[in-house]
mmCIF file of C-alpha atoms in Angstrom:
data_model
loop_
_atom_site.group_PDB
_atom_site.id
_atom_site.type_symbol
_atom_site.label_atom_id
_atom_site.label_comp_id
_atom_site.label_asym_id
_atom_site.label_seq_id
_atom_site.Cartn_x
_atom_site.Cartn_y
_atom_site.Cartn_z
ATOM 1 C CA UNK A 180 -23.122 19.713 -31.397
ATOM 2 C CA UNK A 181 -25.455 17.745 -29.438
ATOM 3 C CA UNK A 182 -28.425 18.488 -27.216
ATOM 4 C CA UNK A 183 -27.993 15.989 -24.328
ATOM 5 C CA UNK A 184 -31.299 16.249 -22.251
ATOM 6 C CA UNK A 185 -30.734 15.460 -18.458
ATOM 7 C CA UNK A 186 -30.609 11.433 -17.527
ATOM 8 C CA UNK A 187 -30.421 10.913 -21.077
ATOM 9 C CA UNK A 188 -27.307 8.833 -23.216
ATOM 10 C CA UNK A 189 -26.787 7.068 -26.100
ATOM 11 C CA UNK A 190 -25.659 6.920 -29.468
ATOM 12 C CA UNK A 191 -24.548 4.948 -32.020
ATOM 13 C CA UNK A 192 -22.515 5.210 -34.951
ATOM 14 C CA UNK A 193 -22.610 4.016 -38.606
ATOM 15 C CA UNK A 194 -20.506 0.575 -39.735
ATOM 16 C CA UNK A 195 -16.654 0.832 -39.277
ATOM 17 C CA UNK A 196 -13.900 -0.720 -41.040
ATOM 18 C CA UNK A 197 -11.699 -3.236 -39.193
ATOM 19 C CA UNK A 198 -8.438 -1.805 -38.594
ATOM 20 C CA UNK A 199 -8.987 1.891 -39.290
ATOM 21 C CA UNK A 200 -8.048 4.530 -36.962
ATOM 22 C CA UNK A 201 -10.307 6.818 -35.141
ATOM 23 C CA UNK A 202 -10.205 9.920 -33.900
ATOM 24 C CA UNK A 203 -12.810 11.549 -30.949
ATOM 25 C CA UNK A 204 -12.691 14.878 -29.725
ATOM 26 C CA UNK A 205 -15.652 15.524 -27.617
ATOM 27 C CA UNK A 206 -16.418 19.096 -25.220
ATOM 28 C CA UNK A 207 -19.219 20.152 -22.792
ATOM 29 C CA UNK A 208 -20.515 23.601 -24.250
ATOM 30 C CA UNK A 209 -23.097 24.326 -22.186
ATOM 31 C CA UNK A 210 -25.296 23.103 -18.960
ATOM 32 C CA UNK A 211 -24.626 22.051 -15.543
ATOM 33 C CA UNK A 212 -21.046 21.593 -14.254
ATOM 34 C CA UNK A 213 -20.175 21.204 -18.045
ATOM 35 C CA UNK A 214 -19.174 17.803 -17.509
ATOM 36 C CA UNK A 215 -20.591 14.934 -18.995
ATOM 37 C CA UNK A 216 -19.376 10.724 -18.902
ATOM 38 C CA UNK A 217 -18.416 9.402 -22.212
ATOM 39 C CA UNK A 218 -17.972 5.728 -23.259
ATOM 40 C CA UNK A 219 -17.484 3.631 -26.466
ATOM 41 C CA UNK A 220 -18.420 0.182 -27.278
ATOM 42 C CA UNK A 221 -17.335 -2.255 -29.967
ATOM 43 C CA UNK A 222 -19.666 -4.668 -31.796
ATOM 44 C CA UNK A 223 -18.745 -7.285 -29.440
ATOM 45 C CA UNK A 224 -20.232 -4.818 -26.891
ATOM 46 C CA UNK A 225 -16.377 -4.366 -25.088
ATOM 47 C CA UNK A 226 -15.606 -0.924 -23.500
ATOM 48 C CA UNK A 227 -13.283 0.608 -25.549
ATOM 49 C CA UNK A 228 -13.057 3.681 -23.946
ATOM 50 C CA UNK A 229 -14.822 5.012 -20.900
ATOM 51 C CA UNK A 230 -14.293 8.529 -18.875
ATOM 52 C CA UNK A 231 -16.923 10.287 -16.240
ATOM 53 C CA UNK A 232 -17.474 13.895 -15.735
ATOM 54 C CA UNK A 233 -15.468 15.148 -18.185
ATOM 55 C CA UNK A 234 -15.661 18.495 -19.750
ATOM 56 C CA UNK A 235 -13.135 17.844 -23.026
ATOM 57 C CA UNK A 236 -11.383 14.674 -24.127
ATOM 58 C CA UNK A 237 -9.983 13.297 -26.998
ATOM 59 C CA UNK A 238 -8.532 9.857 -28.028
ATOM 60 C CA UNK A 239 -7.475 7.877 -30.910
ATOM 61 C CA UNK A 240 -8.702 4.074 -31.319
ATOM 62 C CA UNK A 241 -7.922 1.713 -33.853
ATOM 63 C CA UNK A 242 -10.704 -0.655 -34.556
ATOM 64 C CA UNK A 243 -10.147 -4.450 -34.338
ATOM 65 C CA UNK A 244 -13.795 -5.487 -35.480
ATOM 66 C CA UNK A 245 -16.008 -4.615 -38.548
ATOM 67 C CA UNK A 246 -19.439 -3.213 -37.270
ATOM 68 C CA UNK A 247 -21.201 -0.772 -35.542
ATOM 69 C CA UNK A 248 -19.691 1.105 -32.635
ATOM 70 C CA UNK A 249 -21.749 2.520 -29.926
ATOM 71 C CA UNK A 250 -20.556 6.159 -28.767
ATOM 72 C CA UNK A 251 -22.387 6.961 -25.985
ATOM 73 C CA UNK A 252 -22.423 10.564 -23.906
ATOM 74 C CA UNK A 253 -24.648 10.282 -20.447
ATOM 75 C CA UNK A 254 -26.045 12.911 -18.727
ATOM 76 C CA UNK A 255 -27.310 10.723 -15.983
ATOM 77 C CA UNK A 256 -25.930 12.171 -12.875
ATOM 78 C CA UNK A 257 -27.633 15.689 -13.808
ATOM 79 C CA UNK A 258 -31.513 15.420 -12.721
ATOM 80 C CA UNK A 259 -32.006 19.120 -13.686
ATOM 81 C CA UNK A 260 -29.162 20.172 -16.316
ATOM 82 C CA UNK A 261 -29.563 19.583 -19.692
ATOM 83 C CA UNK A 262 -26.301 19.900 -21.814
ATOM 84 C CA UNK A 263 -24.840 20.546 -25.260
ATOM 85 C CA UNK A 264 -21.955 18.248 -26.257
ATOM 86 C CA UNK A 265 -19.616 19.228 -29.511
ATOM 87 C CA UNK A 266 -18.012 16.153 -30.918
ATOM 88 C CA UNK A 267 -15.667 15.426 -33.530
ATOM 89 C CA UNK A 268 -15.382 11.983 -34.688
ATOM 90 C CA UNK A 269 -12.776 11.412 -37.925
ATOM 91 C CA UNK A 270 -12.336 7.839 -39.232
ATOM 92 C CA UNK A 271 -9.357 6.710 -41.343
ATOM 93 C CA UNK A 272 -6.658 8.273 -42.691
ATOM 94 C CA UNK A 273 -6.520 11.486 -44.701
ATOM 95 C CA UNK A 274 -5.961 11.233 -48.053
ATOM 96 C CA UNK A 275 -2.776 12.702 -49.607
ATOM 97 C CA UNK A 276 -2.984 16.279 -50.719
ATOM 98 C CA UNK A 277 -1.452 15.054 -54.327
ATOM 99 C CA UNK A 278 -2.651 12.480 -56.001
ATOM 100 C CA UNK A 279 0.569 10.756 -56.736
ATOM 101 C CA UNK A 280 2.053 11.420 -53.247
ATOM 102 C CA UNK A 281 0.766 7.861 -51.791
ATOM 103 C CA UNK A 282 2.610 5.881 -54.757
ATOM 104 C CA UNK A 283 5.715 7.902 -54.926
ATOM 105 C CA UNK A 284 8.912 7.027 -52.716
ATOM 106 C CA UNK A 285 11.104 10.064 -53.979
ATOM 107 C CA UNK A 286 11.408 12.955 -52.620
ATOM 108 C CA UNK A 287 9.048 15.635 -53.119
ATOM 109 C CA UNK A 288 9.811 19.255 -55.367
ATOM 110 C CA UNK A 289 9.963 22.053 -53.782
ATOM 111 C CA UNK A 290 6.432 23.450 -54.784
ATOM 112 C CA UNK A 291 5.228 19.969 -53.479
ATOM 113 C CA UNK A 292 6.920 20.376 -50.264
ATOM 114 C CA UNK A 293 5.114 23.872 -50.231
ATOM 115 C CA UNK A 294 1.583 22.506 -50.662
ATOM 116 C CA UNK A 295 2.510 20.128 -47.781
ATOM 117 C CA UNK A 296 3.340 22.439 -45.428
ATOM 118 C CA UNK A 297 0.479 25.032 -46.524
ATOM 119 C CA UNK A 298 -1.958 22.190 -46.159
ATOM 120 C CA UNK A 299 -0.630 21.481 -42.213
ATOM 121 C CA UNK A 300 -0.745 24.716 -41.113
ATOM 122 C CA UNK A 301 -4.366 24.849 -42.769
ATOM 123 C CA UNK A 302 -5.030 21.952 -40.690
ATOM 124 C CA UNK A 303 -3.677 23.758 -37.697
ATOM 125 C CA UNK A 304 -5.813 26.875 -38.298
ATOM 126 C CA UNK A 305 -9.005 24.998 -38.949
ATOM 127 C CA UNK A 306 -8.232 23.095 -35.831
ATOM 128 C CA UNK A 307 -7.840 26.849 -33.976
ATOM 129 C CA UNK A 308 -10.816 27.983 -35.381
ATOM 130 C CA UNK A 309 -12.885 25.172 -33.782
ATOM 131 C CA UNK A 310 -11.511 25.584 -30.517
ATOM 132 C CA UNK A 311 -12.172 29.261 -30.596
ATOM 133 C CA UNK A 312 -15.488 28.961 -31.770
ATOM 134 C CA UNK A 313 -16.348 26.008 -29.234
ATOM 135 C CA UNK A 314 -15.048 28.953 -26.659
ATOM 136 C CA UNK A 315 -16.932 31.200 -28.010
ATOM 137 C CA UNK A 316 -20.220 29.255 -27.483
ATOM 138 C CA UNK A 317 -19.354 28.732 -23.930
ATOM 139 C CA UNK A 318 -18.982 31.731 -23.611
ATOM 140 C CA UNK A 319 -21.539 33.606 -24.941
ATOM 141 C CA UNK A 320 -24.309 30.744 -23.142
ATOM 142 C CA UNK A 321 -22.150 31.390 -19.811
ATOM 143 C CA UNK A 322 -22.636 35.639 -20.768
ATOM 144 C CA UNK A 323 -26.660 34.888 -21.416
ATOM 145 C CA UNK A 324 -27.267 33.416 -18.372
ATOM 146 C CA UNK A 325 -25.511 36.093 -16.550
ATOM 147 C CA UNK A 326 -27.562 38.594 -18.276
ATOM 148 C CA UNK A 327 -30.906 36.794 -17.172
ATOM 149 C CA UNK A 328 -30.067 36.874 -13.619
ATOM 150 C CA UNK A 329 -28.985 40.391 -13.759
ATOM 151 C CA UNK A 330 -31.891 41.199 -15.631
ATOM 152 C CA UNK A 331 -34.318 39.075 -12.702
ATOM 153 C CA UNK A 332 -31.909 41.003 -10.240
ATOM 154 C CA UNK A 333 -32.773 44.451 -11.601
ATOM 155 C CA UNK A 334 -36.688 43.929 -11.785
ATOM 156 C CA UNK A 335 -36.686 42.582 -8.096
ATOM 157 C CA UNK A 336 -34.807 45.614 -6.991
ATOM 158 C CA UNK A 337 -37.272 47.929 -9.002
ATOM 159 C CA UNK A 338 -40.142 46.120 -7.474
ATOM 160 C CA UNK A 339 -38.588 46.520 -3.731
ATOM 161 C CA UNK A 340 -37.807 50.034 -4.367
ATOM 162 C CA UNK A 341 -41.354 50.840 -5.707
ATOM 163 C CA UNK A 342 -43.024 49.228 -2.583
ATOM 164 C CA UNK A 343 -40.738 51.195 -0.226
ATOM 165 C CA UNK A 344 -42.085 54.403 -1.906
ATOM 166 C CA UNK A 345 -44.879 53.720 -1.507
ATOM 167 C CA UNK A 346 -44.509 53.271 2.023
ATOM 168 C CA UNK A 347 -42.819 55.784 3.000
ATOM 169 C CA UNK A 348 -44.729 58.043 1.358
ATOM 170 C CA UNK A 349 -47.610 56.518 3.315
ATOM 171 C CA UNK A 350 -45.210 56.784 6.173
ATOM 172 C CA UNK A 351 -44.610 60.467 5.853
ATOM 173 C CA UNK A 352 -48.436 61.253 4.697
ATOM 174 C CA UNK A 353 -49.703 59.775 8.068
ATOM 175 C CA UNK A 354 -47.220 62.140 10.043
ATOM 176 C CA UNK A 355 -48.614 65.414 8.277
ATOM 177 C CA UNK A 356 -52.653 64.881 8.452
ATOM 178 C CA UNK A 357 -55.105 65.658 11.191
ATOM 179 C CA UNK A 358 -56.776 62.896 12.870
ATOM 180 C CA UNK A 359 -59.994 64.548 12.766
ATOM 181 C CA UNK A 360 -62.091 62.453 15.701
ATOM 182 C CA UNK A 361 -59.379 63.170 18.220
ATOM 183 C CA UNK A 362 -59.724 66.777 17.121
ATOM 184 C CA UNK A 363 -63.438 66.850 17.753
ATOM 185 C CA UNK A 364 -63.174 65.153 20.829
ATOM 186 C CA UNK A 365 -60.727 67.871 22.316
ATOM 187 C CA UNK A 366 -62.764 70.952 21.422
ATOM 188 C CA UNK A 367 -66.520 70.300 22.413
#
């Protein structure tokens, strides 16, 4: 994750291959309206991809130019917020589970077949696992801040009731005494 202070952006990333295949997966965890604009840049300084205000987003680019590629979250539109952005970024393609799996064009045993389809659902649960614990974050920042307003709540509540004690016991304590110069007055 990423702290993203507010009016603050920019990022780069290291070299990149020509034609490999990217992957971005980015998500507002915490701060503000948990939205944040997103853009990416190529070498030639050419908007590959630009969104604003979003909370999650992914998408899949495959690069036409060796170099560096600028991936860029702004916070600019949020004077007071500052944010924390989880991003993913994956670049090329996996490689195969087996080693001989990329040269072979037969078909694959059955305990081959198993390890490929152990290995995808692996993929799916590690990709579960992110999303639950990205949730969870959100979550538990969203269930802090609650608990420090209810907390700020509950001392200004204890401070109001103290001072109306305090006054009506005052109150009450000015009903029941004597005012002792009107009382002198009255008998002499």
């Amino acid at each position: 994750s990423l702290p993203l202070l507010p009016l603050a952006d920019s990022m780069k990333l290291p070299p990149l291959f020509a034609f490999v295949f990217s992957l971005c997966v980015c998500q507002v965890i915490t701060g503000g309206h948990y939205d944040v604009d997103c853009y990416v840049e190529d070498p030639l300084g050419n908007v590959i991809y630009r969104e604003t205000k979003k909370q999650y987003d992914s998408f899949t680019y495959r690069t036409e130019v060796k170099g560096v590629y600028q991936f860029c979250f702004s916070n600019e539109f949020s004077t007071f917020s500052h944010k924390t952005v989880y991003f993913d970024f994956q670049v090329g393609d996996e490689p195969p589970i087996l080693p001989d799996m990329g040269n072979k064009v037969t078909a694959l045993t059955q305990m081959e077949s198993a390890c490929v389809t152990i290995h995808e659902a692996l993929k799916t649960v590690i990709d579960s696992q992110t999303h639950y614990r990205l949730r969870e974050a959100q979550d538990r920042a969203r269930a802090e801040d609650l608990n420090s307003r209810v907390s700020y709540w509950s001392i200004g509540e204890t401070i109001a009731l103290f001072v109306v004690s305090f006054s009506q016991v005052l109150l009450l304590k000015s009903f029941f005494t004597e005012k002792r110069s009107a009382h002198r007055a009255v008998h002499s």
